[in-house]
Amino acid sequence: MDPVVPQEVTAELTQILSNLVLGDNQIRSNAENAVNERLAQTPELYLLALAQFATTADTEVMRSFSLVLLRRLLFRPGPQHSSTSVATTLYDHLSAQTLSTLERLLLQSLTHEPVLVVRRKAADTVSDVTNHAMRNGRPWHALQTEIFRLVQSPDPMSREIAHRVFTSSPNIILDLQVETVLGTLQRGLEDGESIEVRLAALGASVEYLSHCDEHQQAQSLALMYPILNTLPSVPHNRIAKFLSTLTPLATCPDLFAPHLPALLSFVPTLLLPSADPGPTPTISKPYPTEGTFSFDFPPASAGKAKDEPRDEEGEEIRKAALEFMVSLSESKPSMVKRVEGWIPVIIKGCLEGMGELEEDSTPLWLEADPSDDPTDDTYPQEYEQALDRIACACGGEAVLPSAFQQIPAMLASHDWRQRHAGLMAVAAMAEGTSQVMQRELGIVVDLVTPKFKDSHPRVRHAACQCIGQLCTDLEEVIQAAYHQQIFAALIPTLEAPEARVHSHAAAALINFCEGSGSNIIILYLDAIVERLLKLLNPPANSGKQPKRYVQEQVITSLAMVADVSEKAFAKHYPAIMPLLLSVLQNAKGSEYHKLRLKAMECAGLVAIAVGRDTFREDSRKLCELLMQIQNSPVEHDDTLLSSYLVASWAKICQALGPEFEPYLPVVMPPLLRAASAKADVSVIDEEDERFESDAWTTIKLEGQSVGIKSAVLEEKCQALEMLLVYVSTLGGSFAPYLTQSFELVLPALRFYFHVGVQETAALLMPRLLLCGKNSGTLTNEMVSATFSQLVNCIATERDINFLSSLYKCFTGCMGVIDGPVGLPQPIHEGIMEGTRRQLQSMADKRKKRSEEARAPGSEDKKELLMWSEEVEDYALEEIATMLKGFSETHELLIAVSSVRDLGVFLNEGIDDPA
């Protein structure tokens, strides 16, 4: 192929790419700058040079690297379209001639590259280009022709590459005759020469069936036979890869329905490898293995011996098999429930896997800080998570009988790993099976609480975890009925000799408190606080030096106990508040950073619990300490301090009430800055690993995936929540900040990046109006702006949950201005027109939902449909309340009743899925 760019450009690019792969940071940085400069000046020339280099470079490393770089540069965010404000890519700005040349070069690489690993990179780049071209309405016809030539090639590498392109770009085959596609895919699945071709064909088949329409899928059912027939014939070392490739097709569960019995005969053999029982005993030789075999319990699958290497390949297969079965179960629980043995196999696989802890890891575990525990890397969390998922998907009726056929024996086992797994299994299942577990909750508690006295510390730790999780997932129920048994086990565990255990017992206290009233906690308050204080500040003669993570946990637990016990906590105030103030004043080092934050939080909650009269004497010192911390230099990577400070000031405000007003000039400037934060939005580059972390929230916006810095969203939401605390607590005293608050809160109603921001803004509006009214600072402009924004939001809001909040906000605001009389006519007309539109939308949804509820195979959707209807009912209640504010006989109230009567599960006789 003739060169498409001048030789000097190729030579320059060769040098730049060579520098990019060097280890010297400065040279590499200069090369990156050079790339950016060339792309800014002559992007088409250098992109073509890069594509050409992918076909001509001497080494496979450079050809591969150029393809990866070309792919990244083509599709990284570029200029924005002024009309849509959506970021575009360099690809979108290439001329038709350049695109044609680029495609020709890429086809050259795809069809003639001799090295498989480079050719796969070419397939990835080609797939991205054709996908983008199709989105832009410019199909790449030459590629389709070439791919079908490759898929029929006698060369296995070419056939594999063709199927890889089908996998990444299913649109190439979606519009073709179904018979043609099925024949092509089946030949790949049955390829007798190359396992890689079969794997690539499996990926292509999965993508095709996942993307084709219902009619095409109905015509393609026969493809499932060669798809599933690939599994038994796959070499052992590739089974995991084949299963993980097949698993995404679980989102189309009906395709698997006829094949579940066959799958049940095969997949469990991968999940539950059978142990060799040895020779069969006979009368003449009752002990045939004597001298050559010793019976071990638990079996090998229950944990590896100290020096036995882990079977990593077998582990990957087991996890892949488990993921496949669980994913299929999540997609259509009703389908797998009808297959006898399906769910029990998953349960058994999960329980066996959960028992595979490292025998000799306990000393390391005991010494580790829970936030940095090296034994976490070997903990079988995939099995625990799978058990949680299957419980949530299939419910207690299907899961608990199988689980509790095995768990009592596990809890009675002499092997601590089995006892540990049994407790963790109960904890993992609690969320998904809570309704059924409630019926036998006494039996569950009787099984768990004795393990608080277990001889092994990790079992006692698991008992704390189990009770804590049960307190969360069966909130209020277990606290009310079984508090005596729980505290009889939990309180003594606060004195356990191991830091990991007594710290986790303190953590379980929090779970209990979150679902308990003060009447229960008060019964045990003295015993709890006495032991927590010993952990926080051991007696001088004890010789014990508490671990810092224990102190941090204890302070958090004390805060929760204070919050629940309220005024009863006052008797312990003199012993606790001085300790907290001492931590804030004296714990200066960076290693005490988290401890100071916890002390800050605890002091605020204790202040609220005991009330201003008890707290008043220490309030000034606490506020001075917080001001010192607020005015001190902050470490650049400290993402927590500002959040804890903001929350602590608000708690002190709640505790002091009107007496907090002098501190407003201190707390409001940083709070208003945080509340005014803008969303930090970036178009997602799939190659950029930053967006995979929790630091980014990803959403779809105008057809593109965008990432938003999570910290900014959370800080903005927290700031608005604290504004709500101040204006609610201080009333008219908040007036100096009223105008600024209005300017921040009104736009926040349309802050679509974070529903918490919107919800808090809706709660704030009536409070701000009331503050203005009570302080005499409310203006007509504030009232008009408030109702105009609410009407506009109500007219266009599609989130039914937030729509309820908007109507509640409107009703609350209307109450502040003494009813609808004060509303301008445009506002009156606007709210009624918006309400008519929303009622019509809900009516249409309910009619459609009625059809869905009666469609075949709708069993697994009914719970979601019921939830949608319940959310709408809340919205209808708020609409009715708002309308009654205008007139008890408002004409639209009839429309509200009519929409409510369209409820499928209320009036149509559909069985409750529960």
CSV table of C-alpha atoms in Angstrom, one decimal, residues 305-668:
chain,number,residue,atom,x,y,z
A,305,ALA,CA,-4.2,-27.3,54.6
A,306,LYS,CA,-1.3,-25.1,55.6
A,307,ASP,CA,1.1,-26.1,53.0
A,308,GLU,CA,-1.3,-27.1,50.2
A,309,PRO,CA,-1.3,-24.7,47.3
A,310,ARG,CA,-4.6,-23.2,46.2
A,311,ASP,CA,-6.1,-24.6,43.0
A,312,GLU,CA,-6.4,-21.2,41.3
A,313,GLU,CA,-7.7,-22.6,38.0
A,314,GLY,CA,-10.4,-24.6,39.8
A,315,GLU,CA,-11.3,-21.6,41.9
A,316,GLU,CA,-11.8,-19.5,38.8
A,317,ILE,CA,-14.0,-22.2,37.3
A,318,ARG,CA,-16.1,-22.5,40.4
A,319,LYS,CA,-16.6,-18.7,40.6
A,320,ALA,CA,-17.5,-18.5,36.9
A,321,ALA,CA,-20.1,-21.3,37.3
A,322,LEU,CA,-21.5,-19.6,40.4
A,323,GLU,CA,-21.7,-16.3,38.7
A,324,PHE,CA,-23.5,-17.8,35.7
A,325,MET,CA,-26.1,-19.6,37.9
A,326,VAL,CA,-26.7,-16.5,40.1
A,327,SER,CA,-27.0,-14.1,37.2
A,328,LEU,CA,-29.6,-16.3,35.5
A,329,SER,CA,-31.5,-16.6,38.8
A,330,GLU,CA,-31.5,-12.8,39.2
A,331,SER,CA,-32.8,-12.3,35.7
A,332,LYS,CA,-35.8,-14.6,36.2
A,333,PRO,CA,-36.3,-16.0,39.7
A,334,SER,CA,-39.6,-17.6,38.9
A,335,MET,CA,-38.0,-19.6,36.1
A,336,VAL,CA,-35.3,-21.2,38.2
A,337,LYS,CA,-37.5,-21.8,41.1
A,338,ARG,CA,-39.5,-24.3,39.0
A,339,VAL,CA,-36.3,-26.3,38.4
A,340,GLU,CA,-35.9,-28.7,41.3
A,341,GLY,CA,-32.4,-28.6,42.6
A,342,TRP,CA,-31.2,-25.3,41.0
A,343,ILE,CA,-31.3,-23.1,44.1
A,344,PRO,CA,-30.0,-25.8,46.5
A,345,VAL,CA,-26.9,-26.3,44.3
A,346,ILE,CA,-26.2,-22.5,44.4
A,347,ILE,CA,-26.7,-22.5,48.2
A,348,LYS,CA,-24.4,-25.5,48.7
A,349,GLY,CA,-21.8,-23.9,46.5
A,350,CYS,CA,-21.9,-20.6,48.4
A,351,LEU,CA,-21.7,-22.3,51.8
A,352,GLU,CA,-18.8,-24.5,50.8
A,353,GLY,CA,-16.9,-21.5,49.3
A,354,MET,CA,-17.5,-19.4,52.4
A,355,GLY,CA,-15.8,-22.0,54.5
A,356,GLU,CA,-12.6,-21.8,52.6
A,357,LEU,CA,-10.6,-19.4,54.9
A,358,GLU,CA,-6.9,-19.7,55.4
A,359,GLU,CA,-6.3,-21.8,58.5
A,360,ASP,CA,-3.1,-19.9,59.5
A,361,SER,CA,-4.4,-16.4,58.9
A,362,THR,CA,-5.8,-15.8,62.3
A,363,PRO,CA,-2.7,-14.3,64.0
A,364,LEU,CA,-2.3,-11.8,61.1
A,365,TRP,CA,-6.0,-11.1,61.3
A,366,LEU,CA,-5.9,-10.4,65.0
A,367,GLU,CA,-3.1,-7.8,64.7
A,368,ALA,CA,-4.5,-6.1,61.6
A,369,ASP,CA,-6.4,-2.8,61.6
A,370,PRO,CA,-9.9,-3.6,60.1
A,371,SER,CA,-9.5,-0.8,57.5
A,372,ASP,CA,-6.2,-2.3,56.3
A,373,ASP,CA,-6.5,-6.0,56.8
A,374,PRO,CA,-4.2,-8.1,54.5
A,375,THR,CA,-6.3,-11.2,55.1
A,376,ASP,CA,-9.2,-9.6,53.2
A,377,ASP,CA,-7.4,-10.6,50.0
A,378,THR,CA,-8.0,-14.3,50.8
A,379,TYR,CA,-11.5,-13.9,52.2
A,380,PRO,CA,-14.0,-15.8,49.9
A,381,GLN,CA,-16.2,-12.7,49.5
A,382,GLU,CA,-17.5,-13.8,46.0
A,383,TYR,CA,-19.4,-16.7,47.6
A,384,GLU,CA,-20.8,-14.5,50.4
A,385,GLN,CA,-22.0,-11.9,47.9
A,386,ALA,CA,-23.5,-14.6,45.7
A,387,LEU,CA,-25.5,-15.9,48.6
A,388,ASP,CA,-26.8,-12.4,49.3
A,389,ARG,CA,-27.7,-12.0,45.6
A,390,ILE,CA,-29.6,-15.3,45.4
A,391,ALA,CA,-31.5,-14.5,48.6
A,392,CYS,CA,-32.5,-11.1,47.3
A,393,ALA,CA,-33.5,-12.5,44.0
A,394,CYS,CA,-35.4,-15.6,45.0
A,395,GLY,CA,-36.6,-14.8,48.5
A,396,GLY,CA,-36.8,-16.7,51.7
A,397,GLU,CA,-39.3,-19.4,50.7
A,398,ALA,CA,-36.9,-20.6,48.1
A,399,VAL,CA,-33.6,-20.0,49.8
A,400,LEU,CA,-33.9,-20.6,53.6
A,401,PRO,CA,-35.0,-24.3,53.6
A,402,SER,CA,-31.9,-25.3,51.6
A,403,ALA,CA,-29.6,-23.1,53.6
A,404,PHE,CA,-30.9,-24.2,57.0
A,405,GLN,CA,-30.5,-27.9,56.1
A,406,GLN,CA,-26.8,-27.2,56.3
A,407,ILE,CA,-26.2,-24.2,58.6
A,408,PRO,CA,-27.0,-25.9,61.9
A,409,ALA,CA,-24.4,-28.6,61.2
A,410,MET,CA,-21.9,-25.9,60.2
A,411,LEU,CA,-22.4,-24.0,63.4
A,412,ALA,CA,-21.9,-27.3,65.3
A,413,SER,CA,-18.7,-28.2,63.4
A,414,HIS,CA,-15.4,-28.6,65.2
A,415,ASP,CA,-13.8,-26.6,62.4
A,416,TRP,CA,-14.0,-22.9,63.2
A,417,ARG,CA,-14.1,-22.0,59.5
A,418,GLN,CA,-17.4,-23.9,59.2
A,419,ARG,CA,-18.9,-22.1,62.2
A,420,HIS,CA,-17.7,-18.8,60.8
A,421,ALA,CA,-19.2,-19.5,57.4
A,422,GLY,CA,-22.5,-20.5,59.0
A,423,LEU,CA,-22.8,-17.2,60.9
A,424,MET,CA,-21.8,-15.2,57.9
A,425,ALA,CA,-24.3,-17.0,55.7
A,426,VAL,CA,-27.1,-16.0,58.1
A,427,ALA,CA,-25.9,-12.4,57.9
A,428,ALA,CA,-25.7,-12.5,54.1
A,429,MET,CA,-29.2,-13.9,53.6
A,430,ALA,CA,-30.9,-11.6,56.1
A,431,GLU,CA,-31.8,-8.8,53.7
A,432,GLY,CA,-33.3,-10.9,51.0
A,433,THR,CA,-35.2,-13.3,53.3
A,434,SER,CA,-36.2,-11.0,56.1
A,435,GLN,CA,-40.0,-11.5,55.7
A,436,VAL,CA,-39.7,-15.3,55.9
A,437,MET,CA,-36.9,-15.3,58.5
A,438,GLN,CA,-39.1,-13.3,60.9
A,439,ARG,CA,-41.4,-16.4,61.3
A,440,GLU,CA,-38.5,-18.4,62.7
A,441,LEU,CA,-36.5,-15.5,64.2
A,442,GLY,CA,-36.4,-17.1,67.7
A,443,ILE,CA,-34.7,-20.2,66.3
A,444,VAL,CA,-32.2,-18.0,64.4
A,445,VAL,CA,-31.3,-16.0,67.5
A,446,ASP,CA,-30.9,-19.2,69.5
A,447,LEU,CA,-28.5,-20.5,66.9
A,448,VAL,CA,-26.4,-17.3,66.7
A,449,THR,CA,-26.1,-16.0,70.3
A,450,PRO,CA,-24.2,-19.0,71.7
A,451,LYS,CA,-21.4,-18.3,69.3
A,452,PHE,CA,-20.6,-15.1,71.2
A,453,LYS,CA,-18.9,-17.5,73.6
A,454,ASP,CA,-17.1,-19.5,70.9
A,455,SER,CA,-13.5,-20.4,71.6
A,456,HIS,CA,-12.3,-18.9,68.3
A,457,PRO,CA,-12.1,-15.1,68.0
A,458,ARG,CA,-13.1,-15.0,64.3
A,459,VAL,CA,-16.3,-16.9,65.1
A,460,ARG,CA,-17.1,-14.4,67.9
A,461,HIS,CA,-16.4,-11.6,65.4
A,462,ALA,CA,-18.7,-13.3,62.9
A,463,ALA,CA,-21.4,-13.6,65.6
A,464,CYS,CA,-21.2,-9.8,66.1
A,465,GLN,CA,-21.4,-9.3,62.3
A,466,CYS,CA,-24.4,-11.6,62.1
A,467,ILE,CA,-26.4,-10.0,64.9
A,468,GLY,CA,-25.5,-6.5,63.6
A,469,GLN,CA,-26.8,-7.5,60.1
A,470,LEU,CA,-30.0,-9.0,61.5
A,471,CYS,CA,-30.6,-5.8,63.5
A,472,THR,CA,-30.3,-3.8,60.2
A,473,ASP,CA,-32.3,-6.2,58.0
A,474,LEU,CA,-35.0,-7.0,60.5
A,475,GLU,CA,-35.0,-3.6,62.0
A,476,GLU,CA,-37.2,-3.0,65.0
A,477,VAL,CA,-38.6,-6.5,64.9
A,478,ILE,CA,-35.5,-8.3,66.4
A,479,GLN,CA,-34.8,-5.4,68.8
A,480,ALA,CA,-38.3,-5.4,70.2
A,481,ALA,CA,-38.6,-9.2,70.6
A,482,TYR,CA,-35.1,-10.4,71.4
A,483,HIS,CA,-33.2,-7.5,73.1
A,484,GLN,CA,-32.6,-9.5,76.3
A,485,GLN,CA,-30.9,-12.4,74.5
A,486,ILE,CA,-28.9,-10.1,72.2
A,487,PHE,CA,-27.6,-7.9,75.0
A,488,ALA,CA,-26.9,-10.9,77.2
A,489,ALA,CA,-24.5,-12.0,74.5
A,490,LEU,CA,-23.3,-8.6,73.1
A,491,ILE,CA,-22.5,-6.7,76.3
A,492,PRO,CA,-20.0,-9.3,77.7
A,493,THR,CA,-18.4,-9.4,74.3
A,494,LEU,CA,-17.4,-5.7,74.7
A,495,GLU,CA,-14.9,-7.1,77.3
A,496,ALA,CA,-13.5,-9.7,74.9
A,497,PRO,CA,-9.7,-9.9,75.1
A,498,GLU,CA,-9.2,-9.4,71.3
A,499,ALA,CA,-9.4,-5.9,70.0
A,500,ARG,CA,-10.9,-7.0,66.7
A,501,VAL,CA,-13.8,-8.7,68.6
A,502,HIS,CA,-14.7,-6.1,71.2
A,503,SER,CA,-14.4,-3.4,68.5
A,504,HIS,CA,-16.9,-5.3,66.3
A,505,ALA,CA,-19.2,-5.8,69.2
A,506,ALA,CA,-19.2,-2.0,69.6
A,507,ALA,CA,-20.0,-1.7,66.0
A,508,ALA,CA,-23.0,-4.1,66.3
A,509,LEU,CA,-24.3,-1.8,69.0
A,510,ILE,CA,-24.8,0.8,66.4
A,511,ASN,CA,-26.9,-1.5,64.2
A,512,PHE,CA,-29.1,-2.4,67.2
A,513,CYS,CA,-29.5,1.3,68.2
A,514,GLU,CA,-30.6,2.3,64.7
A,515,GLY,CA,-33.7,0.2,65.0
A,516,SER,CA,-34.4,0.6,68.7
A,517,GLY,CA,-36.3,3.2,70.8
A,518,SER,CA,-34.9,4.8,73.9
A,519,ASN,CA,-37.2,2.6,76.1
A,520,ILE,CA,-35.1,-0.5,75.3
A,521,ILE,CA,-31.6,1.1,75.3
A,522,ILE,CA,-32.3,2.7,78.7
A,523,LEU,CA,-32.6,-0.8,80.2
A,524,TYR,CA,-29.0,-1.5,79.3
A,525,LEU,CA,-27.5,2.0,79.2
A,526,ASP,CA,-25.3,1.9,82.3
A,527,ALA,CA,-23.8,-1.5,81.4
A,528,ILE,CA,-23.1,-0.4,77.8
A,529,VAL,CA,-21.6,3.0,78.6
A,530,GLU,CA,-19.4,1.5,81.5
A,531,ARG,CA,-17.8,-1.0,79.1
A,532,LEU,CA,-17.4,1.4,76.2
A,533,LEU,CA,-15.7,3.9,78.5
A,534,LYS,CA,-13.3,1.2,79.6
A,535,LEU,CA,-12.4,0.5,76.0
A,536,LEU,CA,-12.0,4.2,75.3
A,537,ASN,CA,-9.9,5.0,78.4
A,538,PRO,CA,-8.8,1.9,80.2
A,539,PRO,CA,-8.0,2.3,83.9
A,540,ALA,CA,-4.3,3.3,84.6
A,541,ASN,CA,-3.7,0.0,86.5
A,542,SER,CA,-4.9,-2.2,83.7
A,543,GLY,CA,-1.8,-1.9,81.7
A,544,LYS,CA,-3.8,-1.9,78.5
A,545,GLN,CA,-3.1,0.5,75.7
A,546,PRO,CA,-6.2,0.7,73.4
A,547,LYS,CA,-5.8,0.4,69.7
A,548,ARG,CA,-6.7,3.6,67.9
A,549,TYR,CA,-9.3,1.9,65.7
A,550,VAL,CA,-11.0,0.6,68.8
A,551,GLN,CA,-11.2,4.2,70.2
A,552,GLU,CA,-12.6,5.4,66.9
A,553,GLN,CA,-15.3,2.8,67.0
A,554,VAL,CA,-16.1,3.3,70.6
A,555,ILE,CA,-16.6,7.0,70.1
A,556,THR,CA,-18.9,6.3,67.2
A,557,SER,CA,-20.9,3.8,69.3
A,558,LEU,CA,-21.2,6.2,72.2
A,559,ALA,CA,-22.6,8.8,69.8
A,560,MET,CA,-25.3,6.5,68.6
A,561,VAL,CA,-26.2,5.3,72.1
A,562,ALA,CA,-26.5,9.0,73.2
A,563,ASP,CA,-28.6,9.8,70.2
A,564,VAL,CA,-31.1,7.0,71.0
A,565,SER,CA,-31.2,7.3,74.8
A,566,GLU,CA,-31.7,11.1,74.6
A,567,LYS,CA,-32.1,12.8,78.0
A,568,ALA,CA,-31.3,9.6,79.9
A,569,PHE,CA,-27.7,9.9,78.7
A,570,ALA,CA,-27.3,13.1,80.8
A,571,LYS,CA,-26.0,11.1,83.8
A,572,HIS,CA,-23.0,9.9,81.7
A,573,TYR,CA,-22.3,13.4,80.2
A,574,PRO,CA,-19.7,14.4,82.9
A,575,ALA,CA,-17.7,11.3,82.1
A,576,ILE,CA,-17.8,11.6,78.3
A,577,MET,CA,-17.7,15.2,77.2
A,578,PRO,CA,-14.4,16.0,78.9
A,579,LEU,CA,-12.8,13.0,77.1
A,580,LEU,CA,-14.1,14.2,73.8
A,581,LEU,CA,-12.9,17.8,74.4
A,582,SER,CA,-9.5,16.4,75.4
A,583,VAL,CA,-9.2,14.5,72.1
A,584,LEU,CA,-10.1,17.6,70.1
A,585,GLN,CA,-7.6,19.7,72.0
A,586,ASN,CA,-4.7,17.3,72.4
A,587,ALA,CA,-4.7,14.7,69.7
A,588,LYS,CA,-2.8,16.7,67.2
A,589,GLY,CA,-0.9,14.3,65.0
A,590,SER,CA,-2.0,13.1,61.6
A,591,GLU,CA,-2.4,9.6,63.0
A,592,TYR,CA,-5.2,10.9,65.2
A,593,HIS,CA,-7.0,12.6,62.4
A,594,LYS,CA,-9.9,10.1,62.2
A,595,LEU,CA,-10.2,10.0,66.0
A,596,ARG,CA,-10.7,13.8,66.1
A,597,LEU,CA,-13.4,13.6,63.4
A,598,LYS,CA,-15.2,10.9,65.4
A,599,ALA,CA,-14.9,13.0,68.6
A,600,MET,CA,-16.3,16.0,66.8
A,601,GLU,CA,-19.3,14.0,65.6
A,602,CYS,CA,-19.9,12.4,69.0
A,603,ALA,CA,-19.7,15.7,70.9
A,604,GLY,CA,-22.5,17.1,68.7
A,605,LEU,CA,-24.8,14.1,69.1
A,606,VAL,CA,-24.2,14.0,72.9
A,607,ALA,CA,-25.0,17.8,73.0
A,608,ILE,CA,-28.3,17.2,71.2
A,609,ALA,CA,-29.2,14.2,73.4
A,610,VAL,CA,-28.6,15.9,76.8
A,611,GLY,CA,-30.1,19.3,75.7
A,612,ARG,CA,-28.8,22.9,76.0
A,613,ASP,CA,-29.1,23.3,79.7
A,614,THR,CA,-26.6,20.4,80.3
A,615,PHE,CA,-24.4,21.3,77.3
A,616,ARG,CA,-24.3,25.0,77.8
A,617,GLU,CA,-21.3,25.1,80.1
A,618,ASP,CA,-19.1,23.2,77.6
A,619,SER,CA,-20.6,24.7,74.4
A,620,ARG,CA,-18.2,27.7,74.3
A,621,LYS,CA,-15.1,25.5,74.6
A,622,LEU,CA,-16.3,23.1,72.0
A,623,CYS,CA,-17.1,25.9,69.6
A,624,GLU,CA,-13.7,27.5,70.2
A,625,LEU,CA,-12.0,24.2,69.4
A,626,LEU,CA,-14.0,23.8,66.2
A,627,MET,CA,-13.1,27.3,65.1
A,628,GLN,CA,-9.4,26.5,65.7
A,629,ILE,CA,-9.7,23.4,63.6
A,630,GLN,CA,-11.6,25.3,60.9
A,631,ASN,CA,-9.0,28.0,60.7
A,632,SER,CA,-6.0,25.6,60.7
A,633,PRO,CA,-4.2,24.6,57.5
A,634,VAL,CA,-5.8,21.5,55.8
A,635,GLU,CA,-3.9,18.7,54.2
A,636,HIS,CA,-4.5,18.7,50.5
A,637,ASP,CA,-5.8,15.1,50.5
A,638,ASP,CA,-8.1,15.6,53.5
A,639,THR,CA,-11.6,15.0,52.0
A,640,LEU,CA,-13.4,14.4,55.4
A,641,LEU,CA,-12.6,17.4,57.6
A,642,SER,CA,-14.9,19.9,56.0
A,643,SER,CA,-17.8,17.4,55.9
A,644,TYR,CA,-17.4,16.6,59.6
A,645,LEU,CA,-17.1,20.3,60.5
A,646,VAL,CA,-20.2,21.3,58.7
A,647,ALA,CA,-22.2,18.5,60.3
A,648,SER,CA,-20.8,19.2,63.8
A,649,TRP,CA,-21.7,22.9,63.6
A,650,ALA,CA,-25.2,22.0,62.6
A,651,LYS,CA,-25.5,19.6,65.6
A,652,ILE,CA,-24.4,22.3,68.0
A,653,CYS,CA,-27.0,24.6,66.5
A,654,GLN,CA,-29.7,22.0,67.1
A,655,ALA,CA,-28.5,21.6,70.7
A,656,LEU,CA,-28.2,25.3,71.5
A,657,GLY,CA,-31.2,26.6,69.5
A,658,PRO,CA,-31.4,30.4,69.4
A,659,GLU,CA,-28.3,30.7,71.4
A,660,PHE,CA,-26.3,29.5,68.4
A,661,GLU,CA,-27.0,32.8,66.5
A,662,PRO,CA,-23.6,34.4,67.3
A,663,TYR,CA,-21.8,31.6,65.5
A,664,LEU,CA,-23.6,32.1,62.2
A,665,PRO,CA,-20.9,34.4,60.8
A,666,VAL,CA,-18.4,31.7,61.4
A,667,VAL,CA,-20.3,28.8,59.9
A,668,MET,CA,-22.2,30.4,57.0
